[in-house]
């Protein structure tokens, strides 16, 4: 038998509105009432009718979250933070990924509009503001990461890499490193460009102008081909700064294959502090990006847009910080000989 919200309310001795508030966690309800309602919900195996709610309120329960690659270990904590924040407020999250494809991006935007989402968190650099005008034209709020200034229906979360990068540069300088290289993220990627510029500027200012500066993708094989270029450079660096932890771990694997010891011969620094960073051998020194906080902030930013009368956007900032592990050590004093 299919039960309705009225059935739940009658058995719990409360109004249908109270049942709705308990299920959607939208108003304060006493613990006793909440427990009684949830007990009946469990007994009747009752499920919310989201279609009925949409007809009644004219709004969906959905918020969208767009990422670039579900296989990239940067994103699970972002997803977790966003989903937990949404569920805590009685909403659901629709997760979509672009796979770095322009055609897929168009399809993703269309799907979001068709799904009548209340707002969308776009946590990937593979979408720009022009590609999402269809969303704002439909009155859907958006929060970006490291993209643009806030405006009507648009907020932006800036991940400030400067503090973490400055700490990383100071860390290796104190270890005696003077020759360094940078393996940046993909060319044309906004976040990768921001990180590269901060690294090159900071290292140059510290008297360690990086050479070479190469690019890599964010896939599992990231960093390997870039390492081969570094190892044939006239002066092999004593430390390599990488644009992500995936790149750093790919680089460490390639260094090991070439017979180069990390950190004895070459130190390696990553960015992101993904969960796998502690499992690398040696554990990776990296710059922590608070990814779960990024997801939570993204959801709250969307809620704030919807609550404001004129739907104005807001600027948010998240700080980064260096996490020192075992992939960095004192700079070698002798010339490196490649045996493989």
CSV table of C-alpha atoms in Angstrom, one decimal:
chain,number,residue,atom,x,y,z
A,1,UNK,CA,0.0,0.0,0.0
A,2,UNK,CA,1.2,3.5,-0.8
A,3,UNK,CA,0.9,5.9,2.1
A,4,UNK,CA,0.6,9.7,1.8
A,5,UNK,CA,1.9,12.5,4.0
A,6,UNK,CA,-1.6,12.8,5.5
A,7,UNK,CA,-1.5,9.2,6.6
A,8,UNK,CA,1.8,9.9,8.4
A,9,UNK,CA,0.4,13.0,10.0
A,10,UNK,CA,-2.8,11.2,11.2
A,11,UNK,CA,-0.9,8.4,12.8
A,12,UNK,CA,1.7,10.7,14.4
A,13,UNK,CA,-1.0,13.1,15.7
A,14,UNK,CA,0.5,16.1,13.9
A,15,UNK,CA,-0.4,18.3,10.9
A,16,UNK,CA,0.9,17.4,7.4
A,17,UNK,CA,2.8,20.7,7.5
A,18,UNK,CA,4.7,19.4,10.6
A,19,UNK,CA,5.5,16.1,8.7
A,20,UNK,CA,6.9,18.2,5.8
A,21,UNK,CA,9.0,20.3,8.1
A,22,UNK,CA,10.5,17.2,9.8
A,23,UNK,CA,11.3,15.5,6.5
A,24,UNK,CA,12.8,18.6,4.9
A,25,UNK,CA,14.5,19.8,8.1
A,26,UNK,CA,13.4,23.4,7.3
A,27,UNK,CA,12.0,24.6,10.7
A,28,UNK,CA,12.8,23.9,14.3
A,29,UNK,CA,10.7,20.9,15.6
A,30,UNK,CA,11.0,19.4,19.1
A,31,UNK,CA,13.1,16.3,19.4
A,32,UNK,CA,10.0,14.4,20.7
A,33,UNK,CA,7.8,15.4,17.8
A,34,UNK,CA,10.6,14.7,15.3
A,35,UNK,CA,11.2,11.2,16.7
A,36,UNK,CA,7.4,10.4,16.7
A,37,UNK,CA,7.1,11.4,13.0
A,38,UNK,CA,10.2,9.6,11.9
A,39,UNK,CA,9.0,6.4,13.7
A,40,UNK,CA,5.8,6.5,11.7
A,41,UNK,CA,7.7,7.2,8.5
A,42,UNK,CA,9.8,4.2,9.2
A,43,UNK,CA,6.8,2.0,10.0
A,44,UNK,CA,4.9,2.9,6.9
A,45,UNK,CA,8.0,2.9,4.7
A,46,UNK,CA,6.9,6.4,3.5
A,47,UNK,CA,8.7,8.2,0.7
A,48,UNK,CA,8.4,11.9,-0.1
A,49,UNK,CA,6.7,12.5,-3.4
A,50,UNK,CA,9.1,15.1,-5.0
A,51,UNK,CA,6.9,15.5,-8.0
A,52,UNK,CA,3.9,16.5,-5.8
A,53,UNK,CA,6.1,18.9,-3.9
A,54,UNK,CA,7.3,20.5,-7.1
A,55,UNK,CA,3.6,21.0,-8.2
A,56,UNK,CA,2.7,22.4,-4.8
A,57,UNK,CA,5.6,24.8,-4.4
A,58,UNK,CA,6.6,25.5,-8.0
A,59,UNK,CA,10.2,24.6,-7.0
A,60,UNK,CA,12.4,21.5,-7.2
A,61,UNK,CA,14.4,20.0,-4.4
A,62,UNK,CA,17.5,19.9,-6.6
A,63,UNK,CA,20.8,21.8,-6.5
A,64,UNK,CA,23.4,21.0,-9.2
A,65,UNK,CA,27.1,20.3,-8.8
A,66,UNK,CA,29.3,20.2,-11.9
A,67,UNK,CA,32.8,18.8,-11.9
A,68,UNK,CA,35.2,18.0,-14.7
A,69,UNK,CA,36.3,14.4,-14.0
A,70,UNK,CA,34.7,12.0,-11.5
A,71,UNK,CA,37.9,9.9,-11.5
A,72,UNK,CA,40.0,12.9,-10.3
A,73,UNK,CA,40.6,12.4,-6.5
A,74,UNK,CA,40.4,16.1,-6.0
A,75,UNK,CA,36.6,16.0,-6.2
A,76,UNK,CA,35.2,13.4,-3.7
A,77,UNK,CA,35.6,15.7,-0.7
A,78,UNK,CA,34.1,18.6,-2.6
A,79,UNK,CA,31.1,16.4,-3.5
A,80,UNK,CA,30.8,15.2,0.1
A,81,UNK,CA,30.8,18.7,1.5
A,82,UNK,CA,28.2,19.9,-1.0
A,83,UNK,CA,25.9,16.9,-0.6
A,84,UNK,CA,26.0,17.0,3.2
A,85,UNK,CA,25.2,20.7,3.2
A,86,UNK,CA,22.3,20.1,0.8
A,87,UNK,CA,20.9,17.1,2.7
A,88,UNK,CA,21.2,19.0,6.0
A,89,UNK,CA,18.8,21.6,4.5
A,90,UNK,CA,16.4,19.0,3.1
A,91,UNK,CA,17.6,19.2,-0.6
A,92,UNK,CA,19.2,16.8,-3.0
A,93,UNK,CA,22.3,17.2,-5.2
A,94,UNK,CA,22.4,16.4,-9.0
A,95,UNK,CA,26.1,15.5,-9.9
A,96,UNK,CA,27.3,16.0,-13.4
A,97,UNK,CA,30.7,16.0,-15.0
A,98,UNK,CA,32.0,17.6,-18.2
A,99,UNK,CA,35.0,15.2,-19.0
A,100,UNK,CA,36.7,18.4,-20.2
A,101,UNK,CA,34.5,18.2,-23.3
A,102,UNK,CA,32.8,21.3,-24.9
A,103,UNK,CA,29.9,19.2,-26.3
A,104,UNK,CA,29.3,17.5,-22.9
A,105,UNK,CA,29.4,20.9,-21.2
A,106,UNK,CA,26.5,22.1,-23.5
A,107,UNK,CA,24.6,18.9,-22.6
A,108,UNK,CA,25.3,19.4,-18.9
A,109,UNK,CA,23.9,23.0,-18.9
A,110,UNK,CA,20.8,21.8,-20.8
A,111,UNK,CA,20.3,19.0,-18.3
A,112,UNK,CA,20.5,21.4,-15.4
A,113,UNK,CA,17.9,23.8,-16.9
A,114,UNK,CA,15.6,20.9,-17.8
A,115,UNK,CA,15.9,19.5,-14.2
A,116,UNK,CA,14.8,22.9,-12.9
A,117,UNK,CA,17.6,23.0,-10.3
A,118,UNK,CA,17.5,25.8,-7.8
A,119,UNK,CA,21.2,26.6,-8.1
A,120,UNK,CA,24.4,25.2,-9.5
A,121,UNK,CA,27.9,25.0,-8.1
A,122,UNK,CA,30.4,24.8,-11.0
A,123,UNK,CA,33.6,23.5,-9.5
A,124,UNK,CA,35.5,23.0,-12.7
A,125,UNK,CA,37.7,25.3,-14.8
A,126,UNK,CA,36.3,23.6,-18.0
A,127,UNK,CA,33.2,25.9,-18.0
A,128,UNK,CA,33.3,29.7,-18.4
A,129,UNK,CA,30.7,32.3,-17.6
A,130,UNK,CA,29.5,32.6,-21.2
A,131,UNK,CA,28.7,28.9,-21.4
A,132,UNK,CA,26.4,29.2,-18.4
A,133,UNK,CA,24.3,32.2,-19.5
A,134,UNK,CA,21.5,29.8,-20.2
A,135,UNK,CA,21.3,29.1,-16.5
A,136,UNK,CA,21.2,32.7,-15.3
A,137,UNK,CA,18.7,33.5,-18.0
A,138,UNK,CA,16.5,30.9,-16.5
A,139,UNK,CA,16.9,32.5,-13.1
A,140,UNK,CA,19.2,29.8,-11.7
A,141,UNK,CA,21.9,30.9,-9.3
A,142,UNK,CA,25.5,29.9,-9.9
A,143,UNK,CA,28.6,29.7,-7.8
A,144,UNK,CA,32.0,29.4,-9.5
A,145,UNK,CA,35.4,28.6,-8.2
A,146,UNK,CA,38.2,31.0,-9.2
A,147,UNK,CA,36.4,32.5,-12.2
A,148,UNK,CA,34.8,35.9,-12.0
A,149,UNK,CA,33.5,38.7,-9.8
A,150,UNK,CA,30.2,38.4,-8.1
A,151,UNK,CA,27.1,39.8,-9.8
A,152,UNK,CA,23.4,39.1,-9.9
A,153,UNK,CA,22.8,35.4,-9.6
A,154,UNK,CA,26.5,34.7,-9.6
A,155,UNK,CA,28.9,34.2,-6.6
A,156,UNK,CA,32.6,33.2,-6.7
A,157,UNK,CA,34.8,31.3,-4.3
A,158,UNK,CA,38.4,32.2,-4.6
A,159,UNK,CA,40.9,29.5,-3.5
A,160,UNK,CA,43.8,31.7,-2.4
A,161,UNK,CA,46.9,29.7,-3.3
A,162,UNK,CA,49.3,32.5,-2.4
A,163,UNK,CA,49.7,31.6,1.3
A,164,UNK,CA,50.4,27.9,0.8
A,165,UNK,CA,52.7,28.6,-2.2
A,166,UNK,CA,54.7,31.1,-0.2
A,167,UNK,CA,55.1,28.6,2.7
A,168,UNK,CA,56.2,25.9,0.2
A,169,UNK,CA,58.8,28.2,-1.4
A,170,UNK,CA,60.2,29.2,2.0
A,171,UNK,CA,60.2,25.6,3.1
A,172,UNK,CA,62.5,24.4,0.3
A,173,UNK,CA,64.6,27.6,0.4
A,174,UNK,CA,65.4,26.8,4.1
A,175,UNK,CA,66.4,23.2,3.0
A,176,UNK,CA,69.0,24.8,0.7
A,177,UNK,CA,67.3,24.4,-2.7
A,178,UNK,CA,68.3,26.8,-5.4
A,179,UNK,CA,67.5,25.0,-8.6
A,180,UNK,CA,63.9,24.2,-9.2
A,181,UNK,CA,61.4,23.2,-12.0
A,182,UNK,CA,57.6,23.5,-12.3
A,183,UNK,CA,55.3,21.0,-13.8
A,184,UNK,CA,52.1,23.0,-14.2
A,185,UNK,CA,48.6,21.8,-15.0
A,186,UNK,CA,47.0,21.9,-18.5
A,187,UNK,CA,47.6,24.9,-20.7
A,188,UNK,CA,44.5,27.1,-20.8
A,189,UNK,CA,43.1,25.8,-17.5
A,190,UNK,CA,42.3,28.9,-15.3
A,191,UNK,CA,43.3,27.3,-12.0
A,192,UNK,CA,46.5,25.9,-13.5
A,193,UNK,CA,47.4,29.3,-14.9
A,194,UNK,CA,46.8,31.0,-11.5
A,195,UNK,CA,49.0,28.4,-9.7
A,196,UNK,CA,51.8,28.6,-12.3
A,197,UNK,CA,51.9,32.4,-12.2
A,198,UNK,CA,52.1,32.3,-8.3
A,199,UNK,CA,54.8,29.7,-8.3
A,200,UNK,CA,57.0,31.4,-11.0
A,201,UNK,CA,56.6,34.9,-9.4
A,202,UNK,CA,57.3,33.6,-5.9
A,203,UNK,CA,60.3,31.5,-6.9
A,204,UNK,CA,61.8,34.2,-9.0
A,205,UNK,CA,61.4,36.7,-6.2
A,206,UNK,CA,63.2,34.3,-3.9
A,207,UNK,CA,66.1,34.0,-6.4
A,208,UNK,CA,65.0,30.5,-7.7
A,209,UNK,CA,63.7,31.3,-11.2
A,210,UNK,CA,62.3,27.9,-12.2
A,211,UNK,CA,63.6,26.1,-15.3
A,212,UNK,CA,62.0,24.3,-17.1
A,213,UNK,CA,58.4,25.2,-16.6
A,214,UNK,CA,56.3,22.5,-18.4
A,215,UNK,CA,52.6,21.5,-18.5
A,216,UNK,CA,50.8,18.3,-17.8
A,217,UNK,CA,47.3,17.0,-17.6
A,218,UNK,CA,45.3,16.0,-14.5
A,219,UNK,CA,45.1,12.3,-15.4
A,220,UNK,CA,46.7,9.4,-13.6
A,221,UNK,CA,49.7,9.4,-15.9
A,222,UNK,CA,50.3,13.1,-15.2
A,223,UNK,CA,53.8,14.3,-14.8
A,224,UNK,CA,55.7,11.4,-16.4
A,225,UNK,CA,56.5,13.0,-19.7
A,226,UNK,CA,57.4,16.3,-18.1
A,227,UNK,CA,59.9,14.5,-15.8
A,228,UNK,CA,61.7,13.1,-18.9
A,229,UNK,CA,62.2,16.7,-20.1
A,230,UNK,CA,63.5,17.8,-16.7
A,231,UNK,CA,66.0,15.0,-16.5
A,232,UNK,CA,67.6,16.0,-19.8
A,233,UNK,CA,67.9,19.7,-18.9
A,234,UNK,CA,71.4,21.2,-18.7
A,235,UNK,CA,71.0,21.7,-15.0
A,236,UNK,CA,68.8,19.1,-13.2
A,237,UNK,CA,66.8,20.8,-10.5
A,238,UNK,CA,66.9,19.7,-6.8
A,239,UNK,CA,63.2,20.3,-6.3
A,240,UNK,CA,60.1,20.0,-8.5
A,241,UNK,CA,56.9,22.0,-7.8
A,242,UNK,CA,53.8,20.3,-9.3
A,243,UNK,CA,50.5,21.9,-10.1
A,244,UNK,CA,48.5,19.1,-8.4
A,245,UNK,CA,49.1,16.0,-6.3
A,246,UNK,CA,48.2,13.7,-9.3
A,247,UNK,CA,51.0,15.4,-11.2
A,248,UNK,CA,53.4,15.1,-8.3
A,249,UNK,CA,52.7,11.4,-7.8
A,250,UNK,CA,53.1,10.7,-11.5
A,251,UNK,CA,56.4,12.6,-11.4
A,252,UNK,CA,57.6,10.6,-8.4
A,253,UNK,CA,56.8,7.4,-10.2
A,254,UNK,CA,58.7,8.5,-13.3
A,255,UNK,CA,61.7,9.6,-11.2
A,256,UNK,CA,61.8,6.2,-9.5
A,257,UNK,CA,61.8,4.5,-12.9
A,258,UNK,CA,64.7,6.7,-13.9
A,259,UNK,CA,66.7,5.7,-10.8
A,260,UNK,CA,66.2,9.0,-9.1
A,261,UNK,CA,65.6,9.0,-5.4
A,262,UNK,CA,62.9,11.2,-3.8
A,263,UNK,CA,63.8,13.2,-1.7
A,264,UNK,CA,67.5,12.4,-1.6
A,265,UNK,CA,68.2,13.4,-5.2
A,266,UNK,CA,65.1,15.5,-6.0
A,267,UNK,CA,62.4,16.8,-3.7
A,268,UNK,CA,58.8,17.0,-4.9
A,269,UNK,CA,56.0,19.3,-3.8
A,270,UNK,CA,52.3,18.9,-4.8
A,271,UNK,CA,49.1,20.9,-4.4
A,272,UNK,CA,45.7,19.7,-3.2
A,273,UNK,CA,46.5,17.3,-0.3
A,274,UNK,CA,44.2,14.6,-1.7
A,275,UNK,CA,43.8,11.5,0.5
A,276,UNK,CA,46.3,9.5,-1.6
A,277,UNK,CA,49.0,12.0,-0.8
A,278,UNK,CA,49.7,10.2,2.5
A,279,UNK,CA,49.9,6.9,0.7
A,280,UNK,CA,52.6,8.0,-1.8
A,281,UNK,CA,56.1,6.6,-1.2
A,282,UNK,CA,57.5,8.8,0.2
A,283,UNK,CA,54.4,10.6,1.6
A,284,UNK,CA,53.9,13.8,-0.3
A,285,UNK,CA,54.7,17.3,0.9
A,286,UNK,CA,51.8,19.3,-0.5
A,287,UNK,CA,49.7,22.5,-0.2
A,288,UNK,CA,46.3,21.7,1.4
A,289,UNK,CA,43.2,23.0,-0.4
A,290,UNK,CA,40.2,22.7,2.0
A,291,UNK,CA,38.0,20.8,-0.5
A,292,UNK,CA,35.1,19.7,1.8
A,293,UNK,CA,34.9,23.3,3.0
A,294,UNK,CA,34.8,24.3,-0.7
A,295,UNK,CA,31.8,22.1,-1.2
A,296,UNK,CA,30.0,23.3,1.9
A,297,UNK,CA,30.7,27.0,1.0
A,298,UNK,CA,29.4,26.4,-2.5
A,299,UNK,CA,26.0,25.2,-1.3
A,300,UNK,CA,25.7,28.0,1.3
A,301,UNK,CA,26.6,30.5,-1.4
A,302,UNK,CA,23.8,29.3,-3.6
A,303,UNK,CA,21.3,29.4,-0.7
A,304,UNK,CA,22.3,33.0,0.1
A,305,UNK,CA,21.7,34.0,-3.6
A,306,UNK,CA,18.2,32.6,-3.4
A,307,UNK,CA,17.5,34.3,-0.1
A,308,UNK,CA,18.5,37.8,-1.1
A,309,UNK,CA,15.7,39.9,-2.5
A,310,UNK,CA,17.8,41.0,-5.6
A,311,UNK,CA,19.6,37.6,-5.8
A,312,UNK,CA,23.0,39.3,-5.6
A,313,UNK,CA,26.2,37.3,-5.6
A,314,UNK,CA,29.0,37.3,-3.0
A,315,UNK,CA,32.8,36.8,-3.0
A,316,UNK,CA,34.2,34.1,-0.8
A,317,UNK,CA,37.8,33.2,0.0
A,318,UNK,CA,39.4,29.9,1.2
A,319,UNK,CA,43.0,29.8,2.4
A,320,UNK,CA,45.6,27.2,1.6
A,321,UNK,CA,48.4,25.9,3.8
A,322,UNK,CA,51.6,23.8,3.4
A,323,UNK,CA,51.6,20.2,4.8
A,324,UNK,CA,55.2,18.9,5.2
A,325,UNK,CA,55.8,15.2,4.7
A,326,UNK,CA,58.7,13.1,3.5
A,327,UNK,CA,59.0,14.0,-0.2
A,328,UNK,CA,61.1,17.1,0.6
A,329,UNK,CA,64.6,17.1,2.2
A,330,UNK,CA,67.8,19.0,2.2
A,331,UNK,CA,69.1,19.8,-1.3
A,332,UNK,CA,71.7,17.4,-2.7
A,333,UNK,CA,75.3,18.9,-2.9
A,334,UNK,CA,76.6,16.8,-5.8
A,335,UNK,CA,75.7,16.5,-9.5
A,336,UNK,CA,72.9,14.1,-10.2
A,337,UNK,CA,73.9,11.1,-12.4
A,338,UNK,CA,71.0,9.4,-14.2
A,339,UNK,CA,71.7,5.7,-14.3
A,340,UNK,CA,68.6,4.6,-16.3
